[in-house]
Coordinates of C-alpha atoms in Angstrom, one line a residue:
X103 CA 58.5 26.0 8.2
X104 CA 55.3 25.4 6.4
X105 CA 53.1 28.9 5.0
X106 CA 49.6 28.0 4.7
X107 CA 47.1 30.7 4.3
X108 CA 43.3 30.2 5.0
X109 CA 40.6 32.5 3.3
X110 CA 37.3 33.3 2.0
X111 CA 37.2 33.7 -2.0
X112 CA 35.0 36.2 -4.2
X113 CA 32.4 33.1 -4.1
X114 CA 32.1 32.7 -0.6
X115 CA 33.8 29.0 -0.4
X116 CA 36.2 29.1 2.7
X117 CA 40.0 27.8 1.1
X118 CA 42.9 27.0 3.3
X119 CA 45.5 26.5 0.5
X120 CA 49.7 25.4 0.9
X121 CA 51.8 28.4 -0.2
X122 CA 54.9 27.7 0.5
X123 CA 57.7 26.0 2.3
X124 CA 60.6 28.0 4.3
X125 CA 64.2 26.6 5.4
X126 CA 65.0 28.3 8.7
X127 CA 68.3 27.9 10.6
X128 CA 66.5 28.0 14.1
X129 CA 63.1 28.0 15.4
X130 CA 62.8 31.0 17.3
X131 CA 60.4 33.7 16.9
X132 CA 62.3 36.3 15.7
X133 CA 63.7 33.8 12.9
X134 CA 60.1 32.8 12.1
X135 CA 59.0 35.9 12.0
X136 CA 61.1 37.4 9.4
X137 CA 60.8 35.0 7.1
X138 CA 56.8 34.6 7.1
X139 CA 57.2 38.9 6.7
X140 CA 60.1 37.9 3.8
X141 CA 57.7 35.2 2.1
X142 CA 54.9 37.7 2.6
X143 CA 56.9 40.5 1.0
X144 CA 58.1 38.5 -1.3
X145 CA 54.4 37.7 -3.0
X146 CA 53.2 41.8 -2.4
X147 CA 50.6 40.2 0.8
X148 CA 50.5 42.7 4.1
X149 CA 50.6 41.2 7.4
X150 CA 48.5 43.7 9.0
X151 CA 46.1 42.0 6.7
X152 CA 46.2 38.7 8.2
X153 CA 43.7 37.7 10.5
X154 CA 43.6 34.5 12.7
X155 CA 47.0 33.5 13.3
X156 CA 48.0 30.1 13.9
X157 CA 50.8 28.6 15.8
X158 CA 51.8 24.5 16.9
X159 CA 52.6 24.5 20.2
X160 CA 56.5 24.8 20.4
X161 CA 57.3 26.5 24.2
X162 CA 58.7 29.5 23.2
X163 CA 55.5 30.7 21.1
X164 CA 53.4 30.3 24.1
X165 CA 51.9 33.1 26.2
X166 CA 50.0 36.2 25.5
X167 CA 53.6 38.2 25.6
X168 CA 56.0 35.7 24.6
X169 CA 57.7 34.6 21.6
X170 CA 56.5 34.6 17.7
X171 CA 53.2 35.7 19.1
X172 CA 53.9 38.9 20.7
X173 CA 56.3 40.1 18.0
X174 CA 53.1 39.7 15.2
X175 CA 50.6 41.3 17.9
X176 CA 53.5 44.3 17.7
X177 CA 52.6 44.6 13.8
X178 CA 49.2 44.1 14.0
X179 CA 47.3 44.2 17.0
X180 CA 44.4 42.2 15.5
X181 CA 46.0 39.1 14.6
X182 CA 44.6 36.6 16.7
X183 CA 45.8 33.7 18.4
X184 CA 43.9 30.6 17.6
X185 CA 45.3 27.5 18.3
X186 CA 43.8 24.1 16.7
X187 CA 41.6 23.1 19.3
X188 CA 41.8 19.4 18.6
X189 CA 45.3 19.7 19.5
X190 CA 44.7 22.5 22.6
X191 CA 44.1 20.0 25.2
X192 CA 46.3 17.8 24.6
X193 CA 49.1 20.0 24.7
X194 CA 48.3 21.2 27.8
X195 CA 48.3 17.7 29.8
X196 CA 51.5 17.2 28.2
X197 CA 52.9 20.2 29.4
X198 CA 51.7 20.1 32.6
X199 CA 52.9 16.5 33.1
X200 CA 56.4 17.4 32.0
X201 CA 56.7 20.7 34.4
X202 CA 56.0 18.1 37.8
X203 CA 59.2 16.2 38.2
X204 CA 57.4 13.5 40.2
X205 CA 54.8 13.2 37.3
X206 CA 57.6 13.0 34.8
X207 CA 59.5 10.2 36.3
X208 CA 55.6 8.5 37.1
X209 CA 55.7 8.1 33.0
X210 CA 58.8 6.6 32.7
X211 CA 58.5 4.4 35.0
X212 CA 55.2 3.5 33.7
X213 CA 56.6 3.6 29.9
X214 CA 59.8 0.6 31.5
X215 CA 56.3 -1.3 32.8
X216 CA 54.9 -1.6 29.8
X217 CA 58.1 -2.2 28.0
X218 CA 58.6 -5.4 29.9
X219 CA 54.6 -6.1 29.5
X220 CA 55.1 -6.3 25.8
X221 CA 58.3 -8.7 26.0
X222 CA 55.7 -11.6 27.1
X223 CA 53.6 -12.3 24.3
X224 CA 51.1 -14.3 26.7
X225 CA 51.1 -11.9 29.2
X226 CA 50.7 -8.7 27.1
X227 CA 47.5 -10.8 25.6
X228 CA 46.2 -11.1 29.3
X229 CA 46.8 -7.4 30.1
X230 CA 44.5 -6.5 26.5
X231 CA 41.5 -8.5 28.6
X232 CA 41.9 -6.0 30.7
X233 CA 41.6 -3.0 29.4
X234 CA 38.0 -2.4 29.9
X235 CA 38.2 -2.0 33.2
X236 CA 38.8 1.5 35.2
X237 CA 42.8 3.0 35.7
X238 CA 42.5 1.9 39.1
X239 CA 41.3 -1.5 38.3
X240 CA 43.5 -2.1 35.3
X241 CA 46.7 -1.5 38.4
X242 CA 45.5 -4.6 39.8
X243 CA 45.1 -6.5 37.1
X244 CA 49.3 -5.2 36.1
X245 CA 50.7 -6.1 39.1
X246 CA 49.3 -9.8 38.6
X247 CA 50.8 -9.6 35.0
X248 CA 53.7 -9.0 36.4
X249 CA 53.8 -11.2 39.4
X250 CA 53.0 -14.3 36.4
X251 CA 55.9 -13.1 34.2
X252 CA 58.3 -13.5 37.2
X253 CA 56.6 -16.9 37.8
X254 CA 56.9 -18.6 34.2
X255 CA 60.2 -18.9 33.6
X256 CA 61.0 -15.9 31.6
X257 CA 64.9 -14.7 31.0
X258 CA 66.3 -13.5 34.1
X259 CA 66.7 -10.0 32.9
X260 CA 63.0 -10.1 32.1
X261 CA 62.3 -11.6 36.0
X262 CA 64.5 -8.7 37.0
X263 CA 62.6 -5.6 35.3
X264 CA 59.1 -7.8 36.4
X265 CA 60.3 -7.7 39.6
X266 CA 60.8 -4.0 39.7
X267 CA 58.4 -3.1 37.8
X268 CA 55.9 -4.5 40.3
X269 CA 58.0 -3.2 43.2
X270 CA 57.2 -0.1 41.6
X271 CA 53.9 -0.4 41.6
X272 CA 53.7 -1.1 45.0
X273 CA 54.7 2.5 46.2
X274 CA 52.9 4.9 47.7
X275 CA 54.1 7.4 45.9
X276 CA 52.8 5.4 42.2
X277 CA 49.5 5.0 43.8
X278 CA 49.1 8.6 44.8
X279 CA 50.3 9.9 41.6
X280 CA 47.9 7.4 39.6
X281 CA 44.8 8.3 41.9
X282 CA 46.0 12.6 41.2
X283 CA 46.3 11.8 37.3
X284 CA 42.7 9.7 37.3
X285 CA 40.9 12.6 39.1
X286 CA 42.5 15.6 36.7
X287 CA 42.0 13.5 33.6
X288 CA 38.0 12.2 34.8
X289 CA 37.5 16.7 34.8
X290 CA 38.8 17.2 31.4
X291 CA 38.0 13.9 29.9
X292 CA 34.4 15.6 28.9
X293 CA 36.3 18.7 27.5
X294 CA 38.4 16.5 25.5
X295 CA 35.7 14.6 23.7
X296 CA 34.0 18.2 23.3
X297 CA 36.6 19.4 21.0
X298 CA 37.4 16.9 18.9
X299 CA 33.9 17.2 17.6
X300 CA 33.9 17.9 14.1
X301 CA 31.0 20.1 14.4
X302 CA 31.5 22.3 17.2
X303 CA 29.2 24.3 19.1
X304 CA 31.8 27.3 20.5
X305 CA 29.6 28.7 23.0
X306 CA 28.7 25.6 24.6
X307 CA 32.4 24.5 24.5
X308 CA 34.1 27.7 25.4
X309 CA 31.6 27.1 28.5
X310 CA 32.8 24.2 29.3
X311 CA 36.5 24.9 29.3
X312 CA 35.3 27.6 32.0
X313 CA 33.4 25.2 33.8
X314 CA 36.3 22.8 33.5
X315 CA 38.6 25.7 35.1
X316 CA 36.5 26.2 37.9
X317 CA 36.3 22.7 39.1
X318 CA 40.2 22.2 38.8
X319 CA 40.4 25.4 41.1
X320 CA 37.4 23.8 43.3
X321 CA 39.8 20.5 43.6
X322 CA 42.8 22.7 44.3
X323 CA 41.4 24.8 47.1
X324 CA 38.8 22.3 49.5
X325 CA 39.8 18.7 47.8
X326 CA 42.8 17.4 49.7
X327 CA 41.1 15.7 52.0
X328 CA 38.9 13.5 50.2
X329 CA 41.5 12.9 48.0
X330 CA 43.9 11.6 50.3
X331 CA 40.9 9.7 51.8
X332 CA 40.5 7.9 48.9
X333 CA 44.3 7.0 48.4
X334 CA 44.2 5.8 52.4
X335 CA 41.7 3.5 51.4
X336 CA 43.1 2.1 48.4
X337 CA 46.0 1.6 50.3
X338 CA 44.7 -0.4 52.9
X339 CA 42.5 -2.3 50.8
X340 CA 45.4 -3.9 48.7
X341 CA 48.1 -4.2 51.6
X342 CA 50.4 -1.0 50.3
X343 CA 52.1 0.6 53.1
X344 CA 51.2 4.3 53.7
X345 CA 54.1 6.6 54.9
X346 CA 53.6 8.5 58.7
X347 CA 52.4 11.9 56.8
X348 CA 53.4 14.1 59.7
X349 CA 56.7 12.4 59.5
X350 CA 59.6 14.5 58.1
X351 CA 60.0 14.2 54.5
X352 CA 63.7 13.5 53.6
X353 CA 64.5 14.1 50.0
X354 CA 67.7 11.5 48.4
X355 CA 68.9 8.9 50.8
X356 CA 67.9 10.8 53.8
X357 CA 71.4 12.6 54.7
X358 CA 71.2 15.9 56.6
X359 CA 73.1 17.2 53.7
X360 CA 70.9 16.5 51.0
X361 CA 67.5 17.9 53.1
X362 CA 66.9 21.7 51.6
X363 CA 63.4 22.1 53.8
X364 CA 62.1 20.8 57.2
X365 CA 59.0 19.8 56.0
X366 CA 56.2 16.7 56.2
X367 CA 55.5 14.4 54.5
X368 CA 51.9 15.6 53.9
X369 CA 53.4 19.0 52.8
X370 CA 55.2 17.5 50.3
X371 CA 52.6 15.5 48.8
X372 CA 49.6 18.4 49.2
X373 CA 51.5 21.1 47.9
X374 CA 54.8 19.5 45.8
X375 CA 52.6 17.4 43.9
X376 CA 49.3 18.2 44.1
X377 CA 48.3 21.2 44.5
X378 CA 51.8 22.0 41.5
X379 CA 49.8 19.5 39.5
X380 CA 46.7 21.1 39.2
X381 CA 48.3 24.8 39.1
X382 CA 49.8 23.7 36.3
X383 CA 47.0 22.0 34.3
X384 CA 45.0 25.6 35.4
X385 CA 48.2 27.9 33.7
X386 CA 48.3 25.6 30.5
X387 CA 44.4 25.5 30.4
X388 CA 44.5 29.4 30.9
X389 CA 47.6 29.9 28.4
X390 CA 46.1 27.9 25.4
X391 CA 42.4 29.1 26.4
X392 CA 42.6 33.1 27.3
X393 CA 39.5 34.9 27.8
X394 CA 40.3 37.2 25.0
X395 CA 39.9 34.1 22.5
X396 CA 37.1 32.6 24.2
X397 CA 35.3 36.1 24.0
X398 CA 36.1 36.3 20.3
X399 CA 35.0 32.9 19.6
X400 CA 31.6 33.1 21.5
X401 CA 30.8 36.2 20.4
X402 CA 31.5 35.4 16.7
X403 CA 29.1 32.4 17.6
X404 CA 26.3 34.8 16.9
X405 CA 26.3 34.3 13.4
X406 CA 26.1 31.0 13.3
X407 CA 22.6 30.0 11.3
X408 CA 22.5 26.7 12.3
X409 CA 19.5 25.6 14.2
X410 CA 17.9 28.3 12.2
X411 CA 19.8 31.4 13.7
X412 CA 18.9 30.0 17.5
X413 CA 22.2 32.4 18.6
X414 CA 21.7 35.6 16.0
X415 CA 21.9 38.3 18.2
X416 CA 22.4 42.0 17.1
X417 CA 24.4 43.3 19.9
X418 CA 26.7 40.7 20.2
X419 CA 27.3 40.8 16.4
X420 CA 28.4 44.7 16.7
X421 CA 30.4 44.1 19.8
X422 CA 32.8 41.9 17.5
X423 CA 33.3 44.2 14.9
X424 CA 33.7 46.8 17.4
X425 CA 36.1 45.2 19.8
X426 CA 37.7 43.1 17.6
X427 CA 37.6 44.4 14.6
X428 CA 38.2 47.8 15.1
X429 CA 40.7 48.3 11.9
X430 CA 37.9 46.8 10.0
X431 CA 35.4 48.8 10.2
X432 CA 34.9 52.3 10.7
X433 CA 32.5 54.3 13.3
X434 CA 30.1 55.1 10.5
X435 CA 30.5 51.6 9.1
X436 CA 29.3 50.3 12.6
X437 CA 26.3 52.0 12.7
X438 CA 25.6 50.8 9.3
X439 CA 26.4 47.6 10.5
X440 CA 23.6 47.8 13.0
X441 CA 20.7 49.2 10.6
X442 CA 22.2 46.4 8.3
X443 CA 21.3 43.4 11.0
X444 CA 18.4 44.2 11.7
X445 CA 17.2 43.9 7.9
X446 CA 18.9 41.3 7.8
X447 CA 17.2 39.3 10.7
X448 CA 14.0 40.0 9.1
X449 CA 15.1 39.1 6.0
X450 CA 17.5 36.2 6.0
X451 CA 16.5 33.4 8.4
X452 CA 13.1 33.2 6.2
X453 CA 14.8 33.4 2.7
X454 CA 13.8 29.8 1.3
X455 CA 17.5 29.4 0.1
X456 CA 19.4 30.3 3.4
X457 CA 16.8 29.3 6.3
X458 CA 17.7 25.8 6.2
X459 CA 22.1 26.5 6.3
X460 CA 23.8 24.6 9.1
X461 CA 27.1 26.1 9.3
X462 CA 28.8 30.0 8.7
X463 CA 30.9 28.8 5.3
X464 CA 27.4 27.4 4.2
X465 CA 25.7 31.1 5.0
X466 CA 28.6 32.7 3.6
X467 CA 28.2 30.5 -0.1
X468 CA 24.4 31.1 0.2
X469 CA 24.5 35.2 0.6
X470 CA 26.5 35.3 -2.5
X471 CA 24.6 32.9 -4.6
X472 CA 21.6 35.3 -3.1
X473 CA 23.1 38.4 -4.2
X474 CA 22.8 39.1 -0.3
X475 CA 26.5 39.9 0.4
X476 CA 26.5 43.0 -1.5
X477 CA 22.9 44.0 0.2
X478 CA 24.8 43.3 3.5
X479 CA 28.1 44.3 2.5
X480 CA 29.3 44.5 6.3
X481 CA 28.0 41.4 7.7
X482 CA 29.4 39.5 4.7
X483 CA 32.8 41.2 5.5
X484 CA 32.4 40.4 9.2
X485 CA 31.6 36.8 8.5
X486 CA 34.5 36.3 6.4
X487 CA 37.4 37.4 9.0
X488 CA 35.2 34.8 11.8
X489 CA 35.5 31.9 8.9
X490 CA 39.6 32.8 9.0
X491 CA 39.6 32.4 13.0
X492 CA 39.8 28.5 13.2
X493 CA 42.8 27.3 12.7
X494 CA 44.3 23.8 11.5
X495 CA 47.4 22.0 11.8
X496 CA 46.3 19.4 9.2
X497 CA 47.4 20.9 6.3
X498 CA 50.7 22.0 7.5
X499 CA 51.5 18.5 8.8
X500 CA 50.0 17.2 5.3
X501 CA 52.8 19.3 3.9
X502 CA 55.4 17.6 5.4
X503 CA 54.2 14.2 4.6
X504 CA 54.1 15.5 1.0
X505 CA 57.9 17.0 1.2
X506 CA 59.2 13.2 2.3
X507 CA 57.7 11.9 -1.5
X508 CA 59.0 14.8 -3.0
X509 CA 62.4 15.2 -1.9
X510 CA 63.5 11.3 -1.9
X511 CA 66.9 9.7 -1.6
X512 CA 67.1 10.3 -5.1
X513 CA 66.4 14.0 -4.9
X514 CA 68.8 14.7 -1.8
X515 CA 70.5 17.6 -3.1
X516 CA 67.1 19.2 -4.6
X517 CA 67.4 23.1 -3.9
X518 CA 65.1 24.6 -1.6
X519 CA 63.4 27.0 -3.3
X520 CA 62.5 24.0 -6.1
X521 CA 61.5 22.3 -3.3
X522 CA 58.8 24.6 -2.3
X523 CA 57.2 25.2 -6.2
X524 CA 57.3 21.5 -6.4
X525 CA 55.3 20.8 -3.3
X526 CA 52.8 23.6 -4.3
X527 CA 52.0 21.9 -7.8
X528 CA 52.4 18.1 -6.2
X529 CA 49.6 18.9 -2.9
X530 CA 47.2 22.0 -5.3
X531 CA 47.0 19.3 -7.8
X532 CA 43.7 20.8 -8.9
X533 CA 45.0 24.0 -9.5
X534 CA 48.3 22.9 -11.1
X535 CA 45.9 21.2 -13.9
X536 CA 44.8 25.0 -15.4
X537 CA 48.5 26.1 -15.4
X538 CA 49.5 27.5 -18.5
X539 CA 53.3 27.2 -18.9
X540 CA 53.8 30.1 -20.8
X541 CA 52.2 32.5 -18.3
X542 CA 54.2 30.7 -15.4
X543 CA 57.2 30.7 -17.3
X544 CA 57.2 33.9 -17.3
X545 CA 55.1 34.8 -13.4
X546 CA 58.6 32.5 -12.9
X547 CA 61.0 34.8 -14.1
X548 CA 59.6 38.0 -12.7
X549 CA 59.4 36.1 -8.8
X550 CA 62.8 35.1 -9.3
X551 CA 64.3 38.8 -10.0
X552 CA 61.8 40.1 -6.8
X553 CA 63.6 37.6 -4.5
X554 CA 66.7 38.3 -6.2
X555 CA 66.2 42.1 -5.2
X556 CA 64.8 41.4 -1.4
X557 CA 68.1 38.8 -0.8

């Protein structure tokens, strides 16, 4: 488990620094969360002083109650979860595709498609032509891959997976799951590009994941039937036979035995798959995006200076220290706070040094260099825990890329805890160049009796 800790220093400039690296004999929460408190311990920092927790998506730290994050919201309330939004959506369709069997084995047999795609060099160059074109488009132009692979004289065991491959293909059931997966994927496809900006504008994209909600649920409740219009007359239109929907839907091989429901076909496909897909995407979307963190983040979206200070906004600005922050700052210090921003509107967005910042770590850099953050002592402390909130996954994966060059095949039996004071010096190169051996020599000995003492 890789520690990295992300903060604001004494001159302003936001740091997200690699502090250390932890062996753990499981990954559950309560494992993780002892030794983050152990490591924590260990160098004299408080968790109740940690703001803007960040988690990867493992299933069993998901949830507002569950896991590694409940057990830090037990010891500090105002730890918040913010998950890497570059990585939030993508999670979520991935989840959600895993949770609807039919959806599952969709992707597998699409995976064996492809498989047998790449194993003709001449075809797999004919499907690339095609990749321009739409989802639906791009099936058409597979199943005549495939129908030329079992045509040129490939290996029979290649004419066999072509064959069902494209048999495949021809199901209802691929068709209706391929139609389901374009239309959930054209609703978040906009959301997707939105958070992989590097620049992000939170209020407009915490928006838009509500929007994106609220057209998901639109689908859900009143689109059935001009989605399964649309299937109908794909079906038609390319010859694929479209099962009697107010027939009986038999699960297996049909046997009385195997048959848990008496229900239609139509049921099954409405409610089984569709209506499970989308509830799904919904619960992930609402799991990985709570209102709680939206608030937060579009509410510390007020302080942003960029377009110069379009989204200041007083009472916003003492709602988050007040409801988020409530350890923070103290009754008297938010009614400070208040007299503070409104000197500081008049003040700050005309200064000839700070009018012209485009981002919060910029603002932050400039007060200081003003000799502003100790005028406005409270906003400077409220801007501070907002640049902790977003959080990164990039420098923890960095961190393992580094620990494959450090511990080679040559270095197999290198102990842990070298491990980890390697790794710090080999990815902080630029602070390892001002260490002075003697004082670490000795910081060495003194961090080796306090883990000595806490083991």
């Amino acid at each position: 488990m890789a520690i990295v800790l992300r903060f604001v220093d004494n001159d302003g400039f936001l740091r997200e620094r690699f502090f250390d690296i932890v062996w753990v004999e499981d990954t559950t929460a309560s494992t993780l969360q002892k030794e983050i408190k152990k490591v924590l311990d260990l160098h004299e920092l408080c968790i109740d002083k940690m703001r803007g927790q960040g988690y990867d998506g493992a299933s069993n730290m998901r949830g507002a109650w569950n896991g590694l994050q409940a057990l830090f919201l037990r010891d500090c309330p105002y730890a918040y979860y913010v998950h890497c939004f570059a990585h939030q959506l993508q999670l979520a369709l991935v989840s959600a595709s895993k949770e609807v069997a039919t959806i599952w084995l969709f992707f597998s047999s699409l995976n064996s498609i492809v498989n047998v795609i790449r194993a003709s060099p001449k075809r797999h160059t004919e499907l690339q032509v095609a990749q321009s074109m739409n989802i639906v488009e791009l099936l058409i132009a597979v199943c005549t891959v495939l129908e030329n692979i079992k045509e040129d004289g490939s290996t029979g065991s290649l004419r066999g997976e072509a064959t069902g491959g494209y048999n495949a293909i021809r199901q209802f059931e691929f068709v209706f799951i391929l139609h389901l997966l374009k239309e959930i994927m054209g609703l978040t496809d906009i959301l997707c590009r939105e958070l992989q900006h590097k620049s992000q504008d939170i209020v407009n994209a915490m928006n838009l994941v509500g929007t994106t909600k609220d057209v998901l649920g639109k689908l859900r409740l009143n689109g059935w039937e001009t989605f399964i219009g649309k299937v109908d007359l794909f079906c038609k239109k390319h010859d694929i036979d479209m099962p009697d929907m107010n027939a009986q839907y038999k699960v297996g091989t049909g046997r009385s035995c195997q048959q848990k429901d008496n229900i239609t076909v139509e049921h099954h496909y409405h409610f089984d798959i569709f209506n499970d897909a989308i509830d799904f995407q919904l619960a992930e979307l609402n799991s990985r995006f709570s209102e709680g963190a939206m608030e937060l983040l579009i509410l510390s979206s007020a302080l942003d200076p960029s377009d110069s200070f379009k989204s200041f906004n007083i009472d916003k600005i003492c709602s988050l220290a007040e409801r988020f922050y409530p350890q923070d700052f103290t009754p008297k210090e938010l009614h400070i706070l208040g007299c503070q921003l409104k000197l500081y509107e008049a003040d700050v967005p005309h200064h000839p040094v700070l009018q012209n910042v485009s981002t919060l770590s910029e603002l932050c850099r400039g007060l200081v260099a003003t000799k502003r953050s100790k005028r406005y002592h409270l906003i400077d402390r409220l801007i501070r825990l907002v640049l902790t909130l977003p959080v990164s996954t990039a420098t923890t994966e960095r961190a393992f890329s580094a620990m494959k060059l450090v511990k080679t095949a040559l270095r197999n039996k290198m102990e842990n805890d070298f491990l980890a004071d390697s790794m710090v010096v080999y990815i902080e190169k630029e602070l390892a160049d001002n260490i002075n051996s003697d004082v670490i020599t000795k910081d060495f000995n003194s961090l080796k009796d306090r883990r000595a003492q806490l083991q």
